[in-house]
PDB file of C-alpha atoms and ligand atoms in Angstrom:
ATOM      1  CA  UNK S  29      14.244  14.889  -1.510  1.00 81.00           C
ATOM      2  CA  UNK S  30      10.831  16.435  -1.108  1.00 93.00           C
ATOM      3  CA  UNK S  31       7.322  15.299  -0.441  1.00 97.00           C
ATOM      4  CA  UNK S  32       4.903  15.587  -3.347  1.00 98.00           C
ATOM      5  CA  UNK S  33       1.212  16.310  -3.038  1.00 97.00           C
ATOM      6  CA  UNK S  34      -0.943  13.207  -3.668  1.00 98.00           C
ATOM      7  CA  UNK S  35      -4.043  13.957  -5.747  1.00 98.00           C
ATOM      8  CA  UNK S  36      -7.363  12.276  -5.010  1.00 96.00           C
ATOM      9  CA  UNK S  37      -9.846  10.536  -7.234  1.00 92.00           C
ATOM     10  CA  UNK S  38     -11.696  13.652  -8.443  1.00 93.00           C
ATOM     11  CA  UNK S  39      -8.514  14.819 -10.223  1.00 97.00           C
ATOM     12  CA  UNK S  40      -8.827  14.101 -13.950  1.00 97.00           C
ATOM     13  CA  UNK S  41      -5.097  13.366 -14.288  1.00 98.00           C
ATOM     14  CA  UNK S  42      -5.843   9.973 -12.690  1.00 98.00           C
ATOM     15  CA  UNK S  43      -8.031   9.131 -15.705  1.00 98.00           C
ATOM     16  CA  UNK S  44      -5.460   9.860 -18.409  1.00 98.00           C
ATOM     17  CA  UNK S  45      -3.171   7.412 -20.136  1.00 98.00           C
ATOM     18  CA  UNK S  46       0.377   8.303 -19.115  1.00 98.00           C
ATOM     19  CA  UNK S  47       3.064   8.876 -21.729  1.00 98.00           C
ATOM     20  CA  UNK S  48       6.277   6.861 -21.920  1.00 98.00           C
ATOM     21  CA  UNK S  49       9.443   8.179 -20.303  1.00 98.00           C
ATOM     22  CA  UNK S  50      12.035   8.965 -22.974  1.00 98.00           C
ATOM     23  CA  UNK S  51      14.667  10.898 -21.042  1.00 97.00           C
ATOM     24  CA  UNK S  52      16.533   9.162 -18.222  1.00 98.00           C
ATOM     25  CA  UNK S  53      17.865  12.351 -16.707  1.00 98.00           C
ATOM     26  CA  UNK S  54      18.330  13.971 -13.332  1.00 97.00           C
ATOM     27  CA  UNK S  55      14.749  15.227 -13.329  1.00 98.00           C
ATOM     28  CA  UNK S  56      13.516  11.618 -13.498  1.00 98.00           C
ATOM     29  CA  UNK S  57      15.814  10.678 -10.609  1.00 98.00           C
ATOM     30  CA  UNK S  58      14.438  13.513  -8.490  1.00 98.00           C
ATOM     31  CA  UNK S  59      10.855  12.465  -9.261  1.00 98.00           C
ATOM     32  CA  UNK S  60      11.638   8.847  -8.272  1.00 98.00           C
ATOM     33  CA  UNK S  61      13.291   9.957  -5.011  1.00 98.00           C
ATOM     34  CA  UNK S  62      10.368  12.241  -4.178  1.00 98.00           C
ATOM     35  CA  UNK S  63       7.808   9.550  -5.022  1.00 98.00           C
ATOM     36  CA  UNK S  64       9.543   7.034  -2.723  1.00 98.00           C
ATOM     37  CA  UNK S  65       9.669   9.563   0.118  1.00 98.00           C
ATOM     38  CA  UNK S  66       5.991  10.439  -0.426  1.00 98.00           C
ATOM     39  CA  UNK S  67       4.992   6.755  -0.468  1.00 98.00           C
ATOM     40  CA  UNK S  68       6.906   5.950   2.735  1.00 98.00           C
ATOM     41  CA  UNK S  69       5.551   9.017   4.525  1.00 97.00           C
ATOM     42  CA  UNK S  70       1.992   7.930   3.669  1.00 97.00           C
ATOM     43  CA  UNK S  71       2.691   4.304   4.693  1.00 96.00           C
ATOM     44  CA  UNK S  72       1.794   3.198   1.185  1.00 96.00           C
ATOM     45  CA  UNK S  73       3.185   0.159  -0.644  1.00 97.00           C
ATOM     46  CA  UNK S  74       3.053   1.738  -4.088  1.00 98.00           C
ATOM     47  CA  UNK S  75       2.702   5.066  -5.864  1.00 98.00           C
ATOM     48  CA  UNK S  76       2.290   5.968  -9.532  1.00 98.00           C
ATOM     49  CA  UNK S  77       3.428   9.267 -11.089  1.00 98.00           C
ATOM     50  CA  UNK S  78      -0.097  10.499 -12.004  1.00 98.00           C
ATOM     51  CA  UNK S  79      -0.881  10.403  -8.281  1.00 98.00           C
ATOM     52  CA  UNK S  80       1.670  13.194  -7.821  1.00 98.00           C
ATOM     53  CA  UNK S  81       0.460  15.107 -10.873  1.00 98.00           C
ATOM     54  CA  UNK S  82       2.866  13.703 -13.494  1.00 98.00           C
ATOM     55  CA  UNK S  83       1.247  11.931 -16.434  1.00 98.00           C
ATOM     56  CA  UNK S  84       4.225   9.691 -17.200  1.00 98.00           C
ATOM     57  CA  UNK S  85       4.905   5.945 -16.898  1.00 98.00           C
ATOM     58  CA  UNK S  86       6.705   5.862 -13.540  1.00 98.00           C
ATOM     59  CA  UNK S  87       5.923   3.672 -10.514  1.00 98.00           C
ATOM     60  CA  UNK S  88       7.533   3.045  -7.132  1.00 98.00           C
ATOM     61  CA  UNK S  89       6.689   0.009  -4.993  1.00 98.00           C
ATOM     62  CA  UNK S  90       7.896  -1.272  -1.638  1.00 98.00           C
ATOM     63  CA  UNK S  91       5.952  -4.058   0.028  1.00 98.00           C
ATOM     64  CA  UNK S  92       8.622  -4.314   2.731  1.00 97.00           C
ATOM     65  CA  UNK S  93      11.169  -6.125   0.571  1.00 96.00           C
ATOM     66  CA  UNK S  94      13.025  -3.082  -0.744  1.00 97.00           C
ATOM     67  CA  UNK S  95      12.287  -0.274  -3.149  1.00 98.00           C
ATOM     68  CA  UNK S  96      11.356  -1.071  -6.742  1.00 98.00           C
ATOM     69  CA  UNK S  97      11.429   1.674  -9.387  1.00 98.00           C
ATOM     70  CA  UNK S  98       9.639   0.845 -12.635  1.00 98.00           C
ATOM     71  CA  UNK S  99       9.715   3.009 -15.749  1.00 98.00           C
ATOM     72  CA  UNK S 100       7.490   2.207 -18.762  1.00 98.00           C
ATOM     73  CA  UNK S 101       6.347  -1.096 -17.183  1.00 98.00           C
ATOM     74  CA  UNK S 102       4.401  -3.656 -19.231  1.00 98.00           C
ATOM     75  CA  UNK S 103       2.740  -6.841 -18.011  1.00 98.00           C
ATOM     76  CA  UNK S 104       3.998  -9.545 -20.362  1.00 98.00           C
ATOM     77  CA  UNK S 105       2.467 -12.574 -18.635  1.00 98.00           C
ATOM     78  CA  UNK S 106      -0.481 -13.243 -16.309  1.00 98.00           C
ATOM     79  CA  UNK S 107      -1.414 -16.468 -14.554  1.00 98.00           C
ATOM     80  CA  UNK S 108      -4.359 -17.509 -12.374  1.00 98.00           C
ATOM     81  CA  UNK S 109      -6.633 -15.244 -10.371  1.00 98.00           C
ATOM     82  CA  UNK S 110      -6.786 -14.154  -6.751  1.00 98.00           C
ATOM     83  CA  UNK S 111      -9.172 -11.905  -4.813  1.00 98.00           C
ATOM     84  CA  UNK S 112      -7.928  -9.671  -1.994  1.00 98.00           C
ATOM     85  CA  UNK S 113      -8.537  -6.279  -0.402  1.00 97.00           C
ATOM     86  CA  UNK S 114      -7.064  -3.122  -1.946  1.00 97.00           C
ATOM     87  CA  UNK S 115      -6.851   0.521  -1.062  1.00 97.00           C
ATOM     88  CA  UNK S 116      -5.187   3.515  -2.720  1.00 98.00           C
ATOM     89  CA  UNK S 117      -3.577   6.724  -1.469  1.00 97.00           C
ATOM     90  CA  UNK S 118      -5.708   8.610  -4.030  1.00 98.00           C
ATOM     91  CA  UNK S 119      -8.930   6.998  -2.761  1.00 97.00           C
ATOM     92  CA  UNK S 120      -8.598   7.548   0.998  1.00 95.00           C
ATOM     93  CA  UNK S 121     -10.543   5.399   3.447  1.00 94.00           C
ATOM     94  CA  UNK S 122     -12.118   3.245   0.735  1.00 96.00           C
ATOM     95  CA  UNK S 123     -11.252  -0.444   0.450  1.00 97.00           C
ATOM     96  CA  UNK S 124     -12.558  -3.090  -1.907  1.00 97.00           C
ATOM     97  CA  UNK S 125     -12.157  -6.694  -2.937  1.00 98.00           C
ATOM     98  CA  UNK S 126     -10.396  -6.873  -6.286  1.00 98.00           C
ATOM     99  CA  UNK S 127      -9.747  -9.853  -8.536  1.00 98.00           C
ATOM    100  CA  UNK S 128      -6.236  -9.783 -10.002  1.00 98.00           C
ATOM    101  CA  UNK S 129      -3.919 -12.232 -11.723  1.00 98.00           C
ATOM    102  CA  UNK S 130      -2.209 -14.368  -9.075  1.00 98.00           C
ATOM    103  CA  UNK S 131       1.140 -14.230 -10.838  1.00 98.00           C
ATOM    104  CA  UNK S 132       2.517 -11.644 -13.251  1.00 98.00           C
ATOM    105  CA  UNK S 133       5.702 -10.979 -15.143  1.00 98.00           C
ATOM    106  CA  UNK S 134       6.509  -7.337 -15.846  1.00 98.00           C
ATOM    107  CA  UNK S 135       9.108  -5.804 -18.121  1.00 98.00           C
ATOM    108  CA  UNK S 136      10.341  -2.335 -17.213  1.00 98.00           C
ATOM    109  CA  UNK S 137      13.280   0.034 -17.363  1.00 98.00           C
ATOM    110  CA  UNK S 138      15.234   1.235 -14.347  1.00 98.00           C
ATOM    111  CA  UNK S 139      16.165   4.892 -13.752  1.00 98.00           C
ATOM    112  CA  UNK S 140      19.167   4.530 -16.037  1.00 97.00           C
ATOM    113  CA  UNK S 141      17.051   3.107 -18.861  1.00 98.00           C
ATOM    114  CA  UNK S 142      18.265  -0.471 -18.442  1.00 98.00           C
ATOM    115  CA  UNK S 143      15.689  -3.187 -19.183  1.00 98.00           C
ATOM    116  CA  UNK S 144      14.628  -5.542 -16.367  1.00 98.00           C
ATOM    117  CA  UNK S 145      12.032  -8.230 -15.796  1.00 98.00           C
ATOM    118  CA  UNK S 146      10.318  -9.234 -12.559  1.00 98.00           C
ATOM    119  CA  UNK S 147       7.998 -12.167 -11.841  1.00 98.00           C
ATOM    120  CA  UNK S 148       5.835 -11.839  -8.737  1.00 98.00           C
ATOM    121  CA  UNK S 149       3.007 -13.475  -6.794  1.00 98.00           C
ATOM    122  CA  UNK S 150       0.935 -12.424  -3.778  1.00 97.00           C
ATOM    123  CA  UNK S 151       1.006  -8.806  -2.610  1.00 97.00           C
ATOM    124  CA  UNK S 152       3.765  -7.781  -5.022  1.00 98.00           C
ATOM    125  CA  UNK S 153       1.835  -9.144  -8.024  1.00 98.00           C
ATOM    126  CA  UNK S 154      -1.270  -7.264  -6.832  1.00 98.00           C
ATOM    127  CA  UNK S 155       0.680  -4.077  -6.270  1.00 98.00           C
ATOM    128  CA  UNK S 156       2.277  -4.223  -9.734  1.00 98.00           C
ATOM    129  CA  UNK S 157      -1.147  -4.598 -11.374  1.00 98.00           C
ATOM    130  CA  UNK S 158      -2.692  -1.805  -9.261  1.00 98.00           C
ATOM    131  CA  UNK S 159       0.121   0.646 -10.039  1.00 98.00           C
ATOM    132  CA  UNK S 160       0.312  -0.221 -13.755  1.00 98.00           C
ATOM    133  CA  UNK S 161      -3.466   0.339 -13.919  1.00 98.00           C
ATOM    134  CA  UNK S 162      -2.818   3.896 -12.675  1.00 98.00           C
ATOM    135  CA  UNK S 163      -0.619   4.483 -15.743  1.00 98.00           C
ATOM    136  CA  UNK S 164      -3.605   3.634 -17.941  1.00 98.00           C
ATOM    137  CA  UNK S 165      -6.085   5.836 -16.097  1.00 98.00           C
ATOM    138  CA  UNK S 166      -7.690   2.992 -14.136  1.00 97.00           C
ATOM    139  CA  UNK S 167      -8.464   2.948 -10.390  1.00 97.00           C
ATOM    140  CA  UNK S 168      -9.170  -0.114  -8.255  1.00 98.00           C
ATOM    141  CA  UNK S 169     -12.672   1.215  -7.486  1.00 97.00           C
ATOM    142  CA  UNK S 170     -13.532   0.661 -11.166  1.00 96.00           C
ATOM    143  CA  UNK S 171     -13.190  -3.103 -10.711  1.00 95.00           C
ATOM    144  CA  UNK S 172     -13.744  -3.624  -6.961  1.00 94.00           C
ATOM    145  CA  UNK S 173     -16.687  -5.535  -5.522  1.00 86.00           C
TER     146      UNK S 173
HETATM  147 CO1  LIG L  26      -3.455   3.450  -6.183  1.00 63.16          CO
END
């Protein structure tokens, strides 16, 4: 495994829509491993591939309940709203209050291309929405108060 360089908000890759993953190969596995290591090293709870310079639909999350790897994730259901503080490894030292859905269901593929679904509330729901936003070129500072 290796640490990847995390880009900051001036980098235009953070503003691009990421393309779908089509090949579930060793290269994808290495990227996922590196992203997890990079996230843990930075004490983050989530990291999206564009943050390490890869414009593809890949996210890792760990809010302290184990590592989640999400490929081509889509939010298929949203419920309620909740406001809480967010930060981002690509926007260092800036925090903002962001309104998100309180509960979300997300469909995604794992590293072997198998389809999964997760339903989450609280920090995990927030994290899923924040990271999926990254895959569509959106940063929390766009919607923070
Ligand atoms: Co972020």
